């Protein structure tokens, strides 16, 4: 496998890829992950839960850095791929090493995860590049129906399907809350990294409207380049005392943090299928989310609410309505049932194994 970011990096993509690799190893398969040294002090090689991790040079967190990392990974990936039955690129940016892995190239599975793909697919200079990448894959998986449709608009791939990210439902379950409660105060938790596309600004702008109707506080879990700007915005709006910025937290801490919430808010401006939303649902919490991307594929009025993106008044109205619903615990239980039935890690790995097996057998002529 190839993925630019991998734990200890924190994020939906990183969680998805890690859990998939871990479960494949637990089922008796050998997995090598080619990724980046994106954080200081990471070793060039290590074994994580049985996953053989190879880390290559990573110059910067921008488009030029991603391209340089991808090109620099080609020799390492080609060497690792010689003993593989197939290769899997996680995101379009990771496909190039597999495409250049030699004349005897193994079957290639490509998973398209992020809103970056959707944004670039709208730009004419990028369309032929992305078309070539999609066409090169033997099987295309997409984290949402929207991403699948955009990919097939670039190239009508016969083997393209949407496959919602999976959740470790054993880890993500309702548990003892980590954050103490103040009597009579509702709490919303926002598990979002602080980047523009994640729309946390609009939650902060909605908070004064929410506080006109209910006594509520917001806990923001995640970090990023907008933190200082968002803290200043909260101060300007007079709601600093009602917001806590927890920063990034490891997955192991998230179930207890999510279980501290009355409602989870996912105010994204662009989204594939939010792993954070699925994890919250798995912890029996209703989710209020923007009506964008793949979020309407997992959230409806049975398990939460959908509001208009970049609209603080719509966000406020829907969150307040959820907070005041007496059947919130029942909604939370229904949300977990839905995740267990449709988006568990077991079901995700089962589908990957079906695809892998079919491609390997076709290559072997069996």
mmCIF file of C-alpha atoms in Angstrom:
data_model
loop_
_atom_site.group_PDB
_atom_site.id
_atom_site.type_symbol
_atom_site.label_atom_id
_atom_site.label_comp_id
_atom_site.label_asym_id
_atom_site.label_seq_id
_atom_site.Cartn_x
_atom_site.Cartn_y
_atom_site.Cartn_z
ATOM 1 C CA UNK A 1 0.000 0.000 0.000
ATOM 2 C CA UNK A 2 0.935 3.598 -0.530
ATOM 3 C CA UNK A 3 -0.481 6.522 1.447
ATOM 4 C CA UNK A 4 1.143 9.898 2.006
ATOM 5 C CA UNK A 5 0.086 10.061 5.670
ATOM 6 C CA UNK A 6 -0.071 7.235 8.202
ATOM 7 C CA UNK A 7 -0.211 7.078 12.031
ATOM 8 C CA UNK A 8 0.961 8.608 14.251
ATOM 9 C CA UNK A 9 -0.614 11.241 11.978
ATOM 10 C CA UNK A 10 -4.228 11.814 13.072
ATOM 11 C CA UNK A 11 -7.158 12.072 10.673
ATOM 12 C CA UNK A 12 -9.924 10.202 8.915
ATOM 13 C CA UNK A 13 -7.751 8.973 6.051
ATOM 14 C CA UNK A 14 -5.007 7.881 8.413
ATOM 15 C CA UNK A 15 -7.458 5.978 10.619
ATOM 16 C CA UNK A 16 -9.116 4.259 7.670
ATOM 17 C CA UNK A 17 -5.841 3.063 6.167
ATOM 18 C CA UNK A 18 -4.364 1.969 9.504
ATOM 19 C CA UNK A 19 -7.407 -0.069 10.516
ATOM 20 C CA UNK A 20 -7.625 -1.702 7.083
ATOM 21 C CA UNK A 21 -3.945 -2.691 7.183
ATOM 22 C CA UNK A 22 -4.187 -3.914 10.772
ATOM 23 C CA UNK A 23 -7.188 -6.121 10.065
ATOM 24 C CA UNK A 24 -5.568 -7.581 6.941
ATOM 25 C CA UNK A 25 -2.568 -8.564 9.062
ATOM 26 C CA UNK A 26 -4.854 -10.086 11.689
ATOM 27 C CA UNK A 27 -6.401 -12.228 8.958
ATOM 28 C CA UNK A 28 -2.994 -13.623 8.100
ATOM 29 C CA UNK A 29 -1.876 -11.393 5.220
ATOM 30 C CA UNK A 30 1.430 -9.574 4.806
ATOM 31 C CA UNK A 31 1.070 -5.803 4.413
ATOM 32 C CA UNK A 32 3.785 -3.302 3.548
ATOM 33 C CA UNK A 33 2.858 0.385 3.824
ATOM 34 C CA UNK A 34 4.949 2.949 1.944
ATOM 35 C CA UNK A 35 4.328 6.352 3.479
ATOM 36 C CA UNK A 36 6.153 9.527 4.492
ATOM 37 C CA UNK A 37 8.336 10.771 7.320
ATOM 38 C CA UNK A 38 5.813 13.565 7.788
ATOM 39 C CA UNK A 39 6.573 14.134 11.480
ATOM 40 C CA UNK A 40 9.955 14.778 13.120
ATOM 41 C CA UNK A 41 11.725 11.744 14.530
ATOM 42 C CA UNK A 42 9.820 9.052 12.639
ATOM 43 C CA UNK A 43 11.994 6.038 11.720
ATOM 44 C CA UNK A 44 12.600 5.010 8.123
ATOM 45 C CA UNK A 45 11.311 1.520 8.916
ATOM 46 C CA UNK A 46 9.185 0.081 11.689
ATOM 47 C CA UNK A 47 6.570 -2.557 12.392
ATOM 48 C CA UNK A 48 3.216 -1.368 13.715
ATOM 49 C CA UNK A 49 0.758 -4.096 14.744
ATOM 50 C CA UNK A 50 2.356 -6.401 12.204
ATOM 51 C CA UNK A 51 2.321 -3.813 9.385
ATOM 52 C CA UNK A 52 5.740 -3.310 7.759
ATOM 53 C CA UNK A 53 6.004 0.483 7.449
ATOM 54 C CA UNK A 54 8.532 2.130 5.110
ATOM 55 C CA UNK A 55 8.811 5.908 5.395
ATOM 56 C CA UNK A 56 10.333 8.092 2.687
ATOM 57 C CA UNK A 57 11.391 11.714 2.367
ATOM 58 C CA UNK A 58 8.705 14.346 2.876
ATOM 59 C CA UNK A 59 9.783 17.955 2.210
ATOM 60 C CA UNK A 60 6.614 19.966 2.903
ATOM 61 C CA UNK A 61 2.858 19.880 3.490
ATOM 62 C CA UNK A 62 1.882 21.455 0.194
ATOM 63 C CA UNK A 63 1.326 20.387 -3.405
ATOM 64 C CA UNK A 64 5.016 20.597 -4.267
ATOM 65 C CA UNK A 65 5.912 18.554 -1.183
ATOM 66 C CA UNK A 66 3.346 15.873 -1.987
ATOM 67 C CA UNK A 67 4.582 15.564 -5.568
ATOM 68 C CA UNK A 68 8.225 15.387 -4.442
ATOM 69 C CA UNK A 69 7.387 12.738 -1.846
ATOM 70 C CA UNK A 70 5.440 10.670 -4.373
ATOM 71 C CA UNK A 71 8.237 10.753 -6.939
ATOM 72 C CA UNK A 72 10.829 9.998 -4.284
ATOM 73 C CA UNK A 73 8.821 6.965 -3.165
ATOM 74 C CA UNK A 74 8.940 5.234 -6.549
ATOM 75 C CA UNK A 75 12.199 3.242 -5.977
ATOM 76 C CA UNK A 76 11.116 2.106 -2.498
ATOM 77 C CA UNK A 77 7.663 1.168 -3.715
ATOM 78 C CA UNK A 78 8.952 -0.722 -6.764
ATOM 79 C CA UNK A 79 11.268 -2.800 -4.586
ATOM 80 C CA UNK A 80 8.509 -3.624 -2.090
ATOM 81 C CA UNK A 81 6.016 -4.421 -4.863
ATOM 82 C CA UNK A 82 8.189 -7.184 -6.349
ATOM 83 C CA UNK A 83 6.968 -9.646 -3.740
ATOM 84 C CA UNK A 84 3.360 -8.409 -3.661
ATOM 85 C CA UNK A 85 0.252 -10.062 -5.053
ATOM 86 C CA UNK A 86 -1.311 -6.674 -5.651
ATOM 87 C CA UNK A 87 -0.815 -3.002 -4.820
ATOM 88 C CA UNK A 88 -3.244 -0.504 -3.355
ATOM 89 C CA UNK A 89 -2.946 3.287 -3.665
ATOM 90 C CA UNK A 90 -4.804 5.214 -0.981
ATOM 91 C CA UNK A 91 -5.755 8.528 -2.651
ATOM 92 C CA UNK A 92 -4.966 9.638 -6.196
ATOM 93 C CA UNK A 93 -1.719 11.271 -5.050
ATOM 94 C CA UNK A 94 -0.377 7.851 -4.067
ATOM 95 C CA UNK A 95 -1.076 6.152 -7.405
ATOM 96 C CA UNK A 96 2.048 7.174 -9.309
ATOM 97 C CA UNK A 97 4.498 4.736 -7.639
ATOM 98 C CA UNK A 98 2.163 1.853 -8.455
ATOM 99 C CA UNK A 99 1.734 3.074 -12.036
ATOM 100 C CA UNK A 100 5.539 3.143 -12.386
ATOM 101 C CA UNK A 101 6.213 -0.143 -10.584
ATOM 102 C CA UNK A 102 7.551 -1.891 -13.682
ATOM 103 C CA UNK A 103 6.412 -3.881 -16.738
ATOM 104 C CA UNK A 104 5.147 -6.764 -14.595
ATOM 105 C CA UNK A 105 2.857 -4.477 -12.643
ATOM 106 C CA UNK A 106 0.630 -6.089 -10.040
ATOM 107 C CA UNK A 107 -3.132 -5.423 -10.037
ATOM 108 C CA UNK A 108 -3.780 -1.904 -8.778
ATOM 109 C CA UNK A 109 -6.617 -0.915 -6.472
ATOM 110 C CA UNK A 110 -7.143 2.843 -6.182
ATOM 111 C CA UNK A 111 -9.174 4.402 -3.369
ATOM 112 C CA UNK A 112 -10.315 8.001 -3.794
ATOM 113 C CA UNK A 113 -10.935 9.529 -0.384
ATOM 114 C CA UNK A 114 -10.834 13.247 -0.151
ATOM 115 C CA UNK A 115 -12.401 16.498 -1.230
ATOM 116 C CA UNK A 116 -9.020 17.433 -2.776
ATOM 117 C CA UNK A 117 -9.876 15.041 -5.608
ATOM 118 C CA UNK A 118 -13.245 16.736 -6.144
ATOM 119 C CA UNK A 119 -11.665 20.181 -6.185
ATOM 120 C CA UNK A 120 -8.921 19.258 -8.645
ATOM 121 C CA UNK A 121 -11.355 17.388 -10.900
ATOM 122 C CA UNK A 122 -13.053 20.740 -11.624
ATOM 123 C CA UNK A 123 -9.825 22.282 -12.933
ATOM 124 C CA UNK A 124 -9.188 21.718 -16.657
ATOM 125 C CA UNK A 125 -5.373 21.327 -16.319
ATOM 126 C CA UNK A 126 -5.819 18.518 -13.806
ATOM 127 C CA UNK A 127 -8.560 16.571 -15.565
ATOM 128 C CA UNK A 128 -6.313 14.642 -17.994
ATOM 129 C CA UNK A 129 -3.914 13.808 -15.135
ATOM 130 C CA UNK A 130 -6.711 12.464 -12.950
ATOM 131 C CA UNK A 131 -8.254 10.660 -15.930
ATOM 132 C CA UNK A 132 -4.966 8.824 -16.501
ATOM 133 C CA UNK A 133 -4.784 7.855 -12.830
ATOM 134 C CA UNK A 134 -8.363 6.543 -12.713
ATOM 135 C CA UNK A 135 -7.881 4.632 -15.975
ATOM 136 C CA UNK A 136 -4.695 2.992 -14.673
ATOM 137 C CA UNK A 137 -6.495 1.223 -11.812
ATOM 138 C CA UNK A 138 -7.871 -2.290 -12.065
ATOM 139 C CA UNK A 139 -10.480 -1.406 -9.438
ATOM 140 C CA UNK A 140 -11.594 2.001 -8.177
ATOM 141 C CA UNK A 141 -13.080 2.518 -4.738
ATOM 142 C CA UNK A 142 -14.550 5.853 -3.664
ATOM 143 C CA UNK A 143 -15.399 7.038 -0.166
ATOM 144 C CA UNK A 144 -18.733 8.445 -1.376
ATOM 145 C CA UNK A 145 -21.121 8.216 -4.283
ATOM 146 C CA UNK A 146 -20.224 11.768 -5.266
ATOM 147 C CA UNK A 147 -16.534 10.907 -5.593
ATOM 148 C CA UNK A 148 -17.346 7.751 -7.587
ATOM 149 C CA UNK A 149 -19.532 9.744 -9.993
ATOM 150 C CA UNK A 150 -16.854 12.393 -10.511
ATOM 151 C CA UNK A 151 -14.237 9.684 -11.153
ATOM 152 C CA UNK A 152 -16.470 7.986 -13.716
ATOM 153 C CA UNK A 153 -17.074 11.379 -15.325
ATOM 154 C CA UNK A 154 -13.333 11.571 -15.925
ATOM 155 C CA UNK A 155 -13.148 7.986 -17.179
ATOM 156 C CA UNK A 156 -16.096 5.531 -17.297
ATOM 157 C CA UNK A 157 -14.395 2.830 -15.274
ATOM 158 C CA UNK A 158 -16.234 -0.510 -15.372
ATOM 159 C CA UNK A 159 -15.071 -1.379 -11.866
ATOM 160 C CA UNK A 160 -15.788 1.714 -9.822
ATOM 161 C CA UNK A 161 -17.853 1.568 -6.659
ATOM 162 C CA UNK A 162 -18.509 3.643 -3.581
ATOM 163 C CA UNK A 163 -17.365 2.038 -0.343
ATOM 164 C CA UNK A 164 -17.961 4.016 2.814
ATOM 165 C CA UNK A 165 -15.089 4.080 5.273
ATOM 166 C CA UNK A 166 -15.339 1.602 8.140
ATOM 167 C CA UNK A 167 -15.281 2.094 11.901
ATOM 168 C CA UNK A 168 -13.670 0.019 14.622
ATOM 169 C CA UNK A 169 -16.935 -0.496 16.497
ATOM 170 C CA UNK A 170 -15.148 -2.244 19.355
ATOM 171 C CA UNK A 171 -13.023 0.821 20.092
ATOM 172 C CA UNK A 172 -15.680 3.401 19.228
ATOM 173 C CA UNK A 173 -18.551 2.690 21.590
ATOM 174 C CA UNK A 174 -20.293 4.679 24.296
ATOM 175 C CA UNK A 175 -18.144 4.854 27.418
ATOM 176 C CA UNK A 176 -17.552 6.900 30.558
ATOM 177 C CA UNK A 177 -17.318 10.570 29.476
ATOM 178 C CA UNK A 178 -13.854 12.110 29.669
ATOM 179 C CA UNK A 179 -14.987 15.698 30.209
ATOM 180 C CA UNK A 180 -16.816 16.779 33.386
ATOM 181 C CA UNK A 181 -20.258 18.291 32.920
ATOM 182 C CA UNK A 182 -21.789 21.453 34.299
ATOM 183 C CA UNK A 183 -25.393 20.890 35.337
ATOM 184 C CA UNK A 184 -27.917 22.337 32.900
ATOM 185 C CA UNK A 185 -25.390 23.066 30.136
ATOM 186 C CA UNK A 186 -25.625 21.267 26.819
ATOM 187 C CA UNK A 187 -22.396 20.279 25.077
ATOM 188 C CA UNK A 188 -21.571 19.910 21.395
ATOM 189 C CA UNK A 189 -18.295 18.305 20.326
ATOM 190 C CA UNK A 190 -16.703 19.215 16.989
ATOM 191 C CA UNK A 191 -14.113 16.580 15.945
ATOM 192 C CA UNK A 192 -12.537 18.557 13.106
ATOM 193 C CA UNK A 193 -9.031 19.574 12.156
ATOM 194 C CA UNK A 194 -8.732 23.325 11.854
ATOM 195 C CA UNK A 195 -8.593 23.758 8.096
ATOM 196 C CA UNK A 196 -10.894 25.959 6.018
ATOM 197 C CA UNK A 197 -12.701 23.073 4.327
ATOM 198 C CA UNK A 198 -13.833 21.691 7.693
ATOM 199 C CA UNK A 199 -16.011 24.736 8.351
ATOM 200 C CA UNK A 200 -15.313 25.138 12.082
ATOM 201 C CA UNK A 201 -15.602 28.909 11.633
ATOM 202 C CA UNK A 202 -19.333 28.524 11.007
ATOM 203 C CA UNK A 203 -19.859 26.581 14.220
ATOM 204 C CA UNK A 204 -18.213 29.448 16.096
ATOM 205 C CA UNK A 205 -20.343 32.003 14.224
ATOM 206 C CA UNK A 206 -23.447 29.952 15.074
ATOM 207 C CA UNK A 207 -22.684 29.771 18.790
ATOM 208 C CA UNK A 208 -24.107 33.218 19.689
ATOM 209 C CA UNK A 209 -27.384 32.252 17.953
ATOM 210 C CA UNK A 210 -27.443 28.936 19.814
ATOM 211 C CA UNK A 211 -26.791 30.596 23.174
ATOM 212 C CA UNK A 212 -29.806 32.890 22.657
ATOM 213 C CA UNK A 213 -31.970 29.757 22.909
ATOM 214 C CA UNK A 214 -30.101 27.237 25.095
ATOM 215 C CA UNK A 215 -27.184 27.165 27.517
ATOM 216 C CA UNK A 216 -24.534 25.367 25.469
ATOM 217 C CA UNK A 217 -20.765 24.989 25.215
ATOM 218 C CA UNK A 218 -18.642 23.743 22.299
ATOM 219 C CA UNK A 219 -15.569 21.518 22.516
ATOM 220 C CA UNK A 220 -13.372 21.522 19.400
ATOM 221 C CA UNK A 221 -11.102 18.490 19.015
ATOM 222 C CA UNK A 222 -8.400 18.988 16.405
ATOM 223 C CA UNK A 223 -5.607 21.325 15.455
ATOM 224 C CA UNK A 224 -4.429 23.112 12.361
ATOM 225 C CA UNK A 225 -3.305 26.416 10.844
ATOM 226 C CA UNK A 226 -6.590 28.236 11.600
ATOM 227 C CA UNK A 227 -6.467 27.802 15.362
ATOM 228 C CA UNK A 228 -5.270 31.317 16.191
ATOM 229 C CA UNK A 229 -7.782 32.835 13.769
ATOM 230 C CA UNK A 230 -10.643 30.815 15.269
ATOM 231 C CA UNK A 231 -9.660 31.718 18.835
ATOM 232 C CA UNK A 232 -9.648 35.386 17.826
ATOM 233 C CA UNK A 233 -13.028 35.006 16.131
ATOM 234 C CA UNK A 234 -14.492 33.449 19.280
ATOM 235 C CA UNK A 235 -13.184 36.376 21.333
ATOM 236 C CA UNK A 236 -14.590 38.919 18.865
ATOM 237 C CA UNK A 237 -18.016 37.248 19.041
ATOM 238 C CA UNK A 238 -17.908 37.129 22.845
ATOM 239 C CA UNK A 239 -18.117 33.350 23.113
ATOM 240 C CA UNK A 240 -14.571 32.457 24.224
ATOM 241 C CA UNK A 241 -15.927 31.339 27.582
ATOM 242 C CA UNK A 242 -18.208 28.843 25.853
ATOM 243 C CA UNK A 243 -15.583 27.189 23.632
ATOM 244 C CA UNK A 244 -12.770 24.805 24.534
ATOM 245 C CA UNK A 245 -10.016 24.007 22.039
ATOM 246 C CA UNK A 246 -8.635 20.598 23.008
ATOM 247 C CA UNK A 247 -6.160 20.275 20.135
ATOM 248 C CA UNK A 248 -5.442 16.958 18.415
ATOM 249 C CA UNK A 249 -6.121 13.824 20.450
ATOM 250 C CA UNK A 250 -5.191 10.195 19.662
ATOM 251 C CA UNK A 251 -7.901 7.757 18.596
ATOM 252 C CA UNK A 252 -7.740 5.936 21.921
ATOM 253 C CA UNK A 253 -9.008 9.055 23.713
ATOM 254 C CA UNK A 254 -11.776 9.885 21.249
ATOM 255 C CA UNK A 255 -14.550 7.500 22.427
ATOM 256 C CA UNK A 256 -14.560 9.055 25.908
ATOM 257 C CA UNK A 257 -14.487 12.579 24.411
ATOM 258 C CA UNK A 258 -17.312 11.826 21.973
ATOM 259 C CA UNK A 259 -19.276 10.223 24.813
ATOM 260 C CA UNK A 260 -19.045 13.572 26.639
ATOM 261 C CA UNK A 261 -21.261 15.220 24.006
ATOM 262 C CA UNK A 262 -24.996 15.677 23.665
ATOM 263 C CA UNK A 263 -24.592 16.246 19.918
ATOM 264 C CA UNK A 264 -21.645 15.972 17.524
ATOM 265 C CA UNK A 265 -21.301 18.709 14.890
ATOM 266 C CA UNK A 266 -19.541 18.212 11.539
ATOM 267 C CA UNK A 267 -19.728 21.624 9.781
ATOM 268 C CA UNK A 268 -17.660 20.716 6.703
ATOM 269 C CA UNK A 269 -17.724 22.734 3.483
ATOM 270 C CA UNK A 270 -16.444 19.728 1.509
ATOM 271 C CA UNK A 271 -16.444 16.113 2.630
ATOM 272 C CA UNK A 272 -16.144 12.588 1.330
ATOM 273 C CA UNK A 273 -17.688 10.383 4.001
ATOM 274 C CA UNK A 274 -16.629 11.618 7.390
ATOM 275 C CA UNK A 275 -14.900 8.981 9.516
ATOM 276 C CA UNK A 276 -15.362 11.316 12.485
ATOM 277 C CA UNK A 277 -19.131 11.337 11.949
ATOM 278 C CA UNK A 278 -19.241 7.539 11.737
ATOM 279 C CA UNK A 279 -17.127 7.224 14.891
ATOM 280 C CA UNK A 280 -19.503 9.561 16.727
ATOM 281 C CA UNK A 281 -22.499 7.530 15.563
ATOM 282 C CA UNK A 282 -20.742 4.369 16.742
ATOM 283 C CA UNK A 283 -20.491 6.030 20.182
ATOM 284 C CA UNK A 284 -24.297 6.474 20.192
ATOM 285 C CA UNK A 285 -24.271 10.193 19.565
ATOM 286 C CA UNK A 286 -26.599 12.031 17.140
ATOM 287 C CA UNK A 287 -24.705 13.992 14.491
ATOM 288 C CA UNK A 288 -25.573 17.367 12.976
ATOM 289 C CA UNK A 289 -23.678 17.798 9.714
ATOM 290 C CA UNK A 290 -23.493 19.929 6.600
ATOM 291 C CA UNK A 291 -25.501 18.776 3.621
ATOM 292 C CA UNK A 292 -22.390 18.213 1.473
ATOM 293 C CA UNK A 293 -20.501 15.356 -0.164
ATOM 294 C CA UNK A 294 -21.094 11.930 1.319
ATOM 295 C CA UNK A 295 -22.569 13.154 4.620
ATOM 296 C CA UNK A 296 -26.209 12.776 3.444
ATOM 297 C CA UNK A 297 -25.352 9.156 2.600
ATOM 298 C CA UNK A 298 -24.864 8.343 6.296
ATOM 299 C CA UNK A 299 -26.950 10.928 8.198
ATOM 300 C CA UNK A 300 -30.695 11.596 8.148
ATOM 301 C CA UNK A 301 -33.352 12.693 10.627
ATOM 302 C CA UNK A 302 -33.361 9.230 12.212
ATOM 303 C CA UNK A 303 -29.820 9.651 13.547
ATOM 304 C CA UNK A 304 -29.209 13.402 13.428
ATOM 305 C CA UNK A 305 -29.780 16.428 11.210
ATOM 306 C CA UNK A 306 -28.428 18.056 8.055
ATOM 307 C CA UNK A 307 -27.950 21.820 7.768
ATOM 308 C CA UNK A 308 -26.858 24.059 4.927
ATOM 309 C CA UNK A 309 -23.073 24.508 4.629
ATOM 310 C CA UNK A 310 -21.471 27.847 5.561
ATOM 311 C CA UNK A 311 -24.784 28.960 7.104
ATOM 312 C CA UNK A 312 -24.508 29.739 10.853
ATOM 313 C CA UNK A 313 -28.265 30.277 11.245
ATOM 314 C CA UNK A 314 -29.126 26.922 9.642
ATOM 315 C CA UNK A 315 -26.461 25.222 11.748
ATOM 316 C CA UNK A 316 -27.766 26.845 14.924
ATOM 317 C CA UNK A 317 -31.408 25.974 14.249
ATOM 318 C CA UNK A 318 -30.733 22.306 13.547
ATOM 319 C CA UNK A 319 -28.326 21.810 16.462
ATOM 320 C CA UNK A 320 -30.678 23.493 18.951
ATOM 321 C CA UNK A 321 -33.542 21.352 17.692
ATOM 322 C CA UNK A 322 -31.444 18.219 18.219
ATOM 323 C CA UNK A 323 -30.350 19.301 21.695
ATOM 324 C CA UNK A 324 -33.966 19.783 22.727
ATOM 325 C CA UNK A 325 -35.244 16.474 21.406
ATOM 326 C CA UNK A 326 -36.228 14.134 24.249
ATOM 327 C CA UNK A 327 -35.433 11.069 22.109
ATOM 328 C CA UNK A 328 -31.739 11.887 21.607
ATOM 329 C CA UNK A 329 -30.588 8.705 23.430
ATOM 330 C CA UNK A 330 -32.795 6.613 21.124
ATOM 331 C CA UNK A 331 -31.351 8.419 18.080
ATOM 332 C CA UNK A 332 -27.862 7.624 19.347
ATOM 333 C CA UNK A 333 -28.624 3.931 19.731
ATOM 334 C CA UNK A 334 -30.138 3.889 16.258
ATOM 335 C CA UNK A 335 -26.980 5.561 14.910
ATOM 336 C CA UNK A 336 -24.746 2.866 16.392
ATOM 337 C CA UNK A 337 -26.965 0.101 15.056
ATOM 338 C CA UNK A 338 -26.678 1.616 11.595
ATOM 339 C CA UNK A 339 -22.888 1.772 11.768
ATOM 340 C CA UNK A 340 -22.590 -1.809 13.023
ATOM 341 C CA UNK A 341 -24.910 -3.079 10.290
ATOM 342 C CA UNK A 342 -23.509 -1.103 7.361
ATOM 343 C CA UNK A 343 -20.111 0.427 8.098
ATOM 344 C CA UNK A 344 -18.250 -1.793 10.522
ATOM 345 C CA UNK A 345 -14.579 -2.521 10.013
ATOM 346 C CA UNK A 346 -15.385 -6.189 9.462
ATOM 347 C CA UNK A 347 -17.664 -5.422 6.507
ATOM 348 C CA UNK A 348 -15.093 -3.028 5.057
ATOM 349 C CA UNK A 349 -12.300 -5.616 5.189
ATOM 350 C CA UNK A 350 -14.576 -8.355 3.826
ATOM 351 C CA UNK A 351 -15.274 -6.271 0.720
ATOM 352 C CA UNK A 352 -11.602 -5.466 0.225
ATOM 353 C CA UNK A 353 -10.733 -9.145 0.477
ATOM 354 C CA UNK A 354 -13.360 -10.043 -2.148
ATOM 355 C CA UNK A 355 -11.847 -7.509 -4.542
ATOM 356 C CA UNK A 356 -8.266 -8.510 -3.817
ATOM 357 C CA UNK A 357 -9.049 -12.199 -4.309
ATOM 358 C CA UNK A 358 -10.806 -11.610 -7.621
ATOM 359 C CA UNK A 359 -7.920 -9.539 -8.998
ATOM 360 C CA UNK A 360 -5.270 -12.017 -7.868
ATOM 361 C CA UNK A 361 -7.161 -14.942 -9.388
ATOM 362 C CA UNK A 362 -7.602 -13.074 -12.678
ATOM 363 C CA UNK A 363 -3.872 -12.348 -12.798
ATOM 364 C CA UNK A 364 -3.084 -15.997 -12.144
ATOM 365 C CA UNK A 365 -5.577 -17.092 -14.793
ATOM 366 C CA UNK A 366 -7.643 -19.140 -12.336
#
